[in-house]
Amino acid sequence: MSGKGSTTPSTYSPSPTGYKKKRPDSNWARPDGRTLHQCRPAFLRTGAVNSASGSAYAEFGNTKVIVSVFGPRESKKAMMYSDSGRLNCNVNYTTFATPTRSQAPESKDLSSMLHKALEGAIILKSFPKTTVDVFALVLESGGSDLPVIISCASLALADAGIMLYDMVASVSVSCNGTSLLIDPVSEEESYQDGSLIITCMPSRNEVTQMTVTGEWSTPKIHEAMQLCLDACSKLGKIMRSCLKEAASGLQD
Amino acid sequence: MGTSTNGKVNDFSSDMEVDAFRRLFPLRFHERHLAESIRPDGRPLGKARDTTLVLGAVASANGSALAKIGCTTMLAAIKMEVMAPTVEAPDEGCIAIEFHMPPICSPLIRPGRPAEIAPVISKQLSDTILRQEIICHYLELSLVSGKAAWMAYLDIYCLDADGALFDAALLSAVAAFSHLQVPVVSLNDDGRIVLISEDNIAAMKEKEPVNKEKRKLKLDSVPFSLTCVLHKNHILADPTSEEESIMETFLTVVLDSSSFQLVSLNKPGGPGLAHTSAIQECVELAKLRVKEVQKIMNEATSDMEQD
């Protein structure tokens, strides 16, 4: 997407580069004034895109994501026959999502992470021979993008009426020296030592995906997991009430 | 589905049958409506869908707007970057416009296979916004003569495609320009333009800012458009994607908002041919529509200023 042809002159953003700020010392507040173990307020809505079978919009602080679900529909011609359905995921960033234009993270990587996080929760046997497409567009990247994409995609799948064992909720924790920050914003992510993302099905208490990167000690991992699981079950409740609201709105 | 509204399709006993008829004989279904001068969604032929406009939808951009015409949703955002102006025009900035249709917007678009219509609309938008120089005087985008000028990247994303894409895209683009705030910058020792923010305000104190304050571009007159579908003797304003797919002759009129003069008129072929009278009628409809859109635009701007 960045290769725009030779006609456009090369440009640069006036915002200061080498933006990696030093981590503040021990006594410091989070940029948005939250406590360490407080998530950003979540805004969720289903039915954002009319032309899709199901869709959802999620806004966690400055992280804004739209997910559309299409299908179940005919698989690509080249695909082999399959008894169980297929899931196809794709994540894209808008060019203005990040502070510097077109510097979005690798979307292939995110797409496969999304696929793996959702796969375990979908009853693929319920739509043999066909494909369900899950497409995500990040309108604005404000930190913890992947967990927001995953939660939003799960809501969109439910909105599309795809059979699920349970909805999945996803939350990340970032390790900063001795403290754990839940649901980090971009600035916090830029100076973290390690991060942990858990995607789970809250009512079945099962984890579909867990990713740990960076430097961690075992007790810290335990603590972070517990934090994430608690936050996931809370997020699960919000997602559930969002679906209920949409359903009761339809009846009126 | 609200297909059986208005009770005009009484020949079909139940909702289910109407739906089946709509799918099997789409053209007859629509012609039956047109004969009664009404459309399947309950609109009269010449009326556009409800339109909403929200300014400042994306915080990471310098200017942004979300436009919704019926279900068609467009998100436009402008990011300002710095470029070296060309030797021929040392005082001129540049605007790059791109229209995107990500796979989320329509079941017809798959990843890796970009929509054919996207570059067409991209070109149409560039022609409308840039060629006439109605929106931006390029001179206003100059920073340091011969050394630095603004490059405005305008990216428009279609979030939901339900017909009249160009109209919605143009509206969101114009609104994004009206929301655009050009940031305060100064020239540092390396000859680069940097943003003056709270972090580096001390270092920049002795430097004179290149442009004094956050400012808006001057918008004298802006273009607004209306797309119509021509089918036999009927003219349908602001078609939905269903109507576009069934009746394939379009006519897009772009008018200037202050003088109502014609900016562009586009009838990209199609099976139907247009009489002069039909074209005139489209222009009349567009005039009414431009007044309507202008009102919506003014409301959105004044809402923004109150906040």
CSV table of C-alpha atoms in Angstrom, one decimal, chain B residues 20-286:
chain,number,residue,atom,x,y,z
B,20,ALA,CA,-39.3,-14.1,-3.3
B,21,PHE,CA,-40.7,-12.0,-6.1
B,22,ARG,CA,-38.1,-9.3,-5.4
B,23,ARG,CA,-35.3,-11.8,-5.7
B,24,LEU,CA,-36.6,-13.7,-8.8
B,25,PHE,CA,-37.9,-10.7,-10.8
B,26,PRO,CA,-35.9,-7.7,-9.5
B,27,LEU,CA,-36.6,-5.5,-12.5
B,28,ARG,CA,-40.3,-6.2,-12.6
B,29,PHE,CA,-40.5,-5.7,-8.8
B,30,HIS,CA,-38.9,-2.2,-9.2
B,31,GLU,CA,-40.8,-1.2,-12.2
B,32,ARG,CA,-44.0,-2.1,-10.4
B,33,HIS,CA,-43.0,0.4,-7.7
B,34,LEU,CA,-41.9,3.1,-10.2
B,35,ALA,CA,-45.3,3.0,-11.9
B,36,GLU,CA,-46.7,4.1,-8.6
B,37,SER,CA,-44.0,6.8,-8.2
B,38,ILE,CA,-42.6,5.2,-5.0
B,39,ARG,CA,-39.5,3.2,-4.2
B,40,PRO,CA,-39.2,-0.1,-2.3
B,41,ASP,CA,-37.9,1.8,0.8
B,42,GLY,CA,-40.8,4.2,0.8
B,43,ARG,CA,-39.1,7.2,-0.8
B,44,PRO,CA,-40.5,9.3,-3.6
B,45,LEU,CA,-38.4,9.0,-6.7
B,46,GLY,CA,-36.6,12.4,-6.4
B,47,LYS,CA,-35.7,12.1,-2.7
B,48,ALA,CA,-32.3,11.3,-1.3
B,49,ARG,CA,-31.9,9.1,1.8
B,50,ASP,CA,-31.4,10.5,5.3
B,51,THR,CA,-27.9,12.0,5.6
B,52,THR,CA,-25.8,12.4,8.7
B,53,LEU,CA,-22.3,14.0,9.1
B,54,VAL,CA,-20.0,13.8,12.1
B,55,LEU,CA,-16.7,15.8,12.1
B,56,GLY,CA,-13.6,14.7,13.9
B,57,ALA,CA,-14.2,11.0,14.0
B,58,VAL,CA,-10.5,10.0,14.0
B,59,ALA,CA,-8.2,11.6,16.6
B,60,SER,CA,-5.0,10.5,14.9
B,61,ALA,CA,-5.7,12.6,11.8
B,62,ASN,CA,-5.5,16.4,11.3
B,63,GLY,CA,-9.0,16.5,9.9
B,64,SER,CA,-11.7,13.8,9.6
B,65,ALA,CA,-15.3,13.2,9.0
B,66,LEU,CA,-17.8,10.4,8.9
B,67,ALA,CA,-20.6,10.7,6.3
B,68,LYS,CA,-23.7,8.5,6.2
B,69,ILE,CA,-26.2,8.6,3.3
B,70,GLY,CA,-28.8,5.9,4.2
B,71,CYS,CA,-26.6,2.9,4.9
B,72,THR,CA,-23.7,4.0,2.7
B,73,THR,CA,-21.0,5.0,5.2
B,74,MET,CA,-17.7,6.9,4.4
B,75,LEU,CA,-14.9,7.8,6.7
B,76,ALA,CA,-12.5,10.4,5.3
B,77,ALA,CA,-9.3,11.6,7.1
B,78,ILE,CA,-6.5,14.0,6.2
B,79,LYS,CA,-3.0,13.7,7.4
B,80,MET,CA,-0.6,16.5,6.9
B,81,GLU,CA,3.0,15.7,6.0
B,82,VAL,CA,5.9,17.8,4.8
B,83,MET,CA,7.4,17.6,1.3
B,84,ALA,CA,10.0,19.4,-0.8
B,85,PRO,CA,8.1,21.5,-3.4
B,86,THR,CA,9.0,21.2,-7.0
B,87,VAL,CA,11.3,23.7,-8.6
B,88,GLU,CA,8.6,24.9,-11.0
B,89,ALA,CA,6.2,25.6,-8.2
B,90,PRO,CA,8.2,26.5,-5.0
B,91,ASP,CA,5.2,27.9,-3.2
B,92,GLU,CA,2.7,25.1,-3.8
B,93,GLY,CA,1.7,22.3,-1.7
B,94,CYS,CA,0.0,19.1,-2.8
B,95,ILE,CA,-3.1,17.0,-2.1
B,96,ALA,CA,-3.1,13.3,-2.7
B,97,ILE,CA,-6.5,11.7,-2.7
B,98,GLU,CA,-7.2,8.0,-2.5
B,99,PHE,CA,-10.4,6.1,-2.2
B,100,HIS,CA,-10.4,2.7,-0.5
B,101,MET,CA,-12.9,-0.1,-0.5
B,102,PRO,CA,-11.8,-2.5,2.2
B,103,PRO,CA,-13.4,-6.0,2.2
B,104,ILE,CA,-15.6,-5.1,5.2
B,105,CYS,CA,-17.8,-2.8,3.1
B,106,SER,CA,-19.4,-5.2,0.7
B,107,PRO,CA,-19.9,-9.0,0.2
B,108,LEU,CA,-18.6,-8.6,-3.3
B,109,ILE,CA,-15.1,-7.5,-2.3
B,110,ARG,CA,-12.6,-10.1,-1.2
B,111,PRO,CA,-9.1,-9.4,0.2
B,112,GLY,CA,-6.4,-9.2,-2.4
B,113,ARG,CA,-8.9,-8.5,-5.2
B,114,PRO,CA,-9.5,-4.8,-5.1
B,115,ALA,CA,-12.9,-3.5,-6.3
B,116,GLU,CA,-12.8,-2.2,-9.9
B,117,ILE,CA,-14.8,0.8,-9.0
B,118,ALA,CA,-12.5,2.1,-6.3
B,119,PRO,CA,-9.9,3.6,-8.6
B,120,VAL,CA,-12.7,5.1,-10.8
B,121,ILE,CA,-14.1,6.9,-7.8
B,122,SER,CA,-10.6,7.9,-6.7
B,123,LYS,CA,-10.0,9.6,-10.1
B,124,GLN,CA,-13.5,11.3,-10.1
B,125,LEU,CA,-12.8,12.7,-6.6
B,126,SER,CA,-9.4,14.0,-7.6
B,127,ASP,CA,-10.8,15.6,-10.7
B,128,THR,CA,-13.6,17.3,-8.7
B,129,ILE,CA,-11.5,18.4,-5.8
B,130,LEU,CA,-8.2,19.2,-7.4
B,131,ARG,CA,-8.7,20.3,-11.0
B,132,GLN,CA,-11.0,23.1,-10.1
B,133,GLU,CA,-9.0,24.3,-7.2
B,134,ILE,CA,-12.2,25.0,-5.5
B,135,ILE,CA,-11.3,23.6,-2.2
B,136,CYS,CA,-7.8,24.5,-1.7
B,137,HIS,CA,-5.6,27.2,-2.9
B,138,TYR,CA,-2.4,25.3,-3.2
B,139,LEU,CA,-0.6,28.5,-2.1
B,140,GLU,CA,-2.1,28.1,1.3
B,141,LEU,CA,-0.2,24.9,1.8
B,142,SER,CA,3.2,26.5,1.4
B,143,LEU,CA,5.5,26.6,4.4
B,144,VAL,CA,9.0,27.8,3.4
B,145,SER,CA,9.3,28.9,-0.1
B,146,GLY,CA,11.3,26.4,-2.2
B,147,LYS,CA,12.1,24.3,0.8
B,148,ALA,CA,9.0,22.9,2.4
B,149,ALA,CA,5.3,22.7,1.7
B,150,TRP,CA,2.4,20.7,3.0
B,151,MET,CA,1.4,17.4,1.5
B,152,ALA,CA,-2.2,16.6,2.4
B,153,TYR,CA,-3.0,12.9,2.3
B,154,LEU,CA,-6.7,12.5,2.0
B,155,ASP,CA,-7.8,8.9,2.4
B,156,ILE,CA,-11.5,8.0,2.1
B,157,TYR,CA,-12.6,4.5,3.4
B,158,CYS,CA,-15.9,3.0,2.4
B,159,LEU,CA,-17.2,1.3,5.6
B,160,ASP,CA,-20.5,0.2,4.1
B,161,ALA,CA,-21.4,0.2,0.4
B,162,ASP,CA,-25.1,0.7,-0.3
B,163,GLY,CA,-25.2,2.8,-3.5
B,164,ALA,CA,-24.3,6.4,-4.4
B,165,LEU,CA,-20.7,5.9,-3.3
B,166,PHE,CA,-19.3,8.9,-5.0
B,167,ASP,CA,-21.9,11.3,-3.4
B,168,ALA,CA,-21.0,10.0,0.1
B,169,ALA,CA,-17.3,10.0,-0.6
B,170,LEU,CA,-17.3,13.6,-1.9
B,171,LEU,CA,-19.4,14.7,1.1
B,172,SER,CA,-17.0,13.1,3.6
B,173,ALA,CA,-14.0,14.5,1.8
B,174,VAL,CA,-15.4,18.0,1.8
B,175,ALA,CA,-16.3,17.7,5.4
B,176,ALA,CA,-12.9,16.5,6.3
B,177,PHE,CA,-11.4,19.5,4.7
B,178,SER,CA,-13.7,21.8,6.7
B,179,HIS,CA,-12.6,20.1,9.9
B,180,LEU,CA,-8.9,20.2,9.0
B,181,GLN,CA,-6.6,22.1,11.3
B,182,VAL,CA,-3.2,22.8,10.0
B,183,PRO,CA,-0.8,22.3,12.9
B,184,VAL,CA,1.8,24.8,14.2
B,185,VAL,CA,5.3,23.8,13.1
B,186,SER,CA,8.7,25.3,13.0
B,187,LEU,CA,12.0,24.8,11.1
B,188,ASN,CA,14.7,23.1,13.2
B,189,ASP,CA,18.5,23.2,12.8
B,190,ASP,CA,18.6,20.2,10.5
B,191,GLY,CA,16.2,22.0,8.1
B,192,ARG,CA,13.4,19.7,9.0
B,193,ILE,CA,9.9,20.9,9.8
B,194,VAL,CA,8.8,19.7,13.3
B,195,LEU,CA,5.6,19.9,15.2
B,196,ILE,CA,5.6,22.3,18.1
B,197,SER,CA,4.2,20.3,21.0
B,198,GLU,CA,4.3,20.6,24.7
B,199,ASP,CA,7.3,18.3,24.9
B,200,ASN,CA,9.7,20.3,22.8
B,201,ILE,CA,8.2,23.7,23.5
B,202,ALA,CA,11.3,24.8,25.4
B,203,ALA,CA,13.7,23.8,22.7
B,204,MET,CA,11.6,25.6,20.2
B,205,LYS,CA,11.1,28.7,22.1
B,206,GLU,CA,13.7,30.8,20.3
B,207,LYS,CA,12.5,29.5,17.0
B,208,GLU,CA,9.9,31.4,15.2
B,209,PRO,CA,7.0,29.2,14.2
B,210,VAL,CA,6.7,29.0,10.5
B,211,ASN,CA,2.9,29.3,10.7
B,212,LYS,CA,1.7,31.3,13.6
B,213,GLU,CA,-1.3,29.3,14.9
B,214,LYS,CA,-3.5,26.4,14.2
B,215,ARG,CA,-5.6,27.5,11.3
B,216,LYS,CA,-8.2,26.3,9.0
B,217,LEU,CA,-8.1,26.4,5.2
B,218,LYS,CA,-10.2,28.9,3.5
B,219,LEU,CA,-13.3,27.2,2.0
B,220,ASP,CA,-15.0,29.6,-0.3
B,221,SER,CA,-17.2,27.3,-2.2
B,222,VAL,CA,-17.3,23.5,-2.1
B,223,PRO,CA,-18.7,20.9,-4.5
B,224,PHE,CA,-21.6,18.7,-3.6
B,225,SER,CA,-23.1,16.0,-5.8
B,226,LEU,CA,-26.1,13.9,-6.6
B,227,THR,CA,-26.2,10.6,-8.4
B,228,CYS,CA,-29.4,9.7,-10.2
B,229,VAL,CA,-30.4,6.5,-11.9
B,230,LEU,CA,-32.2,6.8,-15.3
B,231,HIS,CA,-34.6,4.1,-16.1
B,232,LYS,CA,-37.1,4.6,-19.0
B,233,ASN,CA,-38.9,7.8,-18.1
B,234,HIS,CA,-38.1,7.7,-14.5
B,235,ILE,CA,-35.3,9.5,-12.6
B,236,LEU,CA,-34.4,8.0,-9.2
B,237,ALA,CA,-32.2,10.2,-7.0
B,238,ASP,CA,-29.6,8.7,-4.7
B,239,PRO,CA,-30.0,5.0,-5.6
B,240,THR,CA,-29.3,2.1,-3.2
B,241,SER,CA,-26.9,-0.6,-4.3
B,242,GLU,CA,-29.9,-2.8,-5.2
B,243,GLU,CA,-31.3,-0.2,-7.5
B,244,GLU,CA,-27.8,0.4,-9.0
B,245,SER,CA,-27.4,-3.2,-9.8
B,246,ILE,CA,-30.8,-3.5,-11.5
B,247,MET,CA,-31.0,-0.2,-13.4
B,248,GLU,CA,-27.6,0.5,-14.9
B,249,THR,CA,-27.7,4.0,-16.3
B,250,PHE,CA,-26.3,6.6,-13.9
B,251,LEU,CA,-25.8,10.3,-14.1
B,252,THR,CA,-23.8,12.2,-11.5
B,253,VAL,CA,-24.2,16.0,-11.2
B,254,VAL,CA,-21.6,18.0,-9.2
B,255,LEU,CA,-22.6,21.6,-8.3
B,256,ASP,CA,-20.8,24.4,-6.7
B,257,SER,CA,-22.4,25.2,-3.3
B,258,SER,CA,-22.3,28.9,-3.5
B,259,SER,CA,-23.3,29.6,-7.1
B,260,PHE,CA,-25.0,26.4,-8.0
B,261,GLN,CA,-23.0,26.3,-11.2
B,262,LEU,CA,-22.0,23.0,-12.8
B,263,VAL,CA,-18.7,21.6,-11.7
B,264,SER,CA,-19.0,18.2,-13.4
B,265,LEU,CA,-21.6,16.1,-15.1
B,266,ASN,CA,-20.8,12.5,-15.6
B,267,LYS,CA,-22.8,9.8,-17.4
B,268,PRO,CA,-20.5,6.9,-17.7
B,269,GLY,CA,-22.3,5.1,-20.6
B,270,GLY,CA,-24.8,2.6,-19.5
B,271,PRO,CA,-27.5,0.9,-21.5
B,272,GLY,CA,-29.9,3.8,-21.3
B,273,LEU,CA,-29.6,7.1,-23.3
B,274,ALA,CA,-30.5,10.4,-21.7
B,275,HIS,CA,-32.6,13.2,-23.2
B,276,THR,CA,-31.7,16.8,-22.6
B,277,SER,CA,-34.8,17.2,-20.5
B,278,ALA,CA,-33.8,14.3,-18.3
B,279,ILE,CA,-30.3,15.9,-17.8
B,280,GLN,CA,-32.0,19.2,-16.9
B,281,GLU,CA,-34.2,17.4,-14.4
B,282,CYS,CA,-31.2,15.8,-12.8
B,283,VAL,CA,-29.6,19.2,-12.4
B,284,GLU,CA,-32.7,20.6,-10.8
B,285,LEU,CA,-32.8,17.6,-8.4
B,286,ALA,CA,-29.1,18.2,-7.6
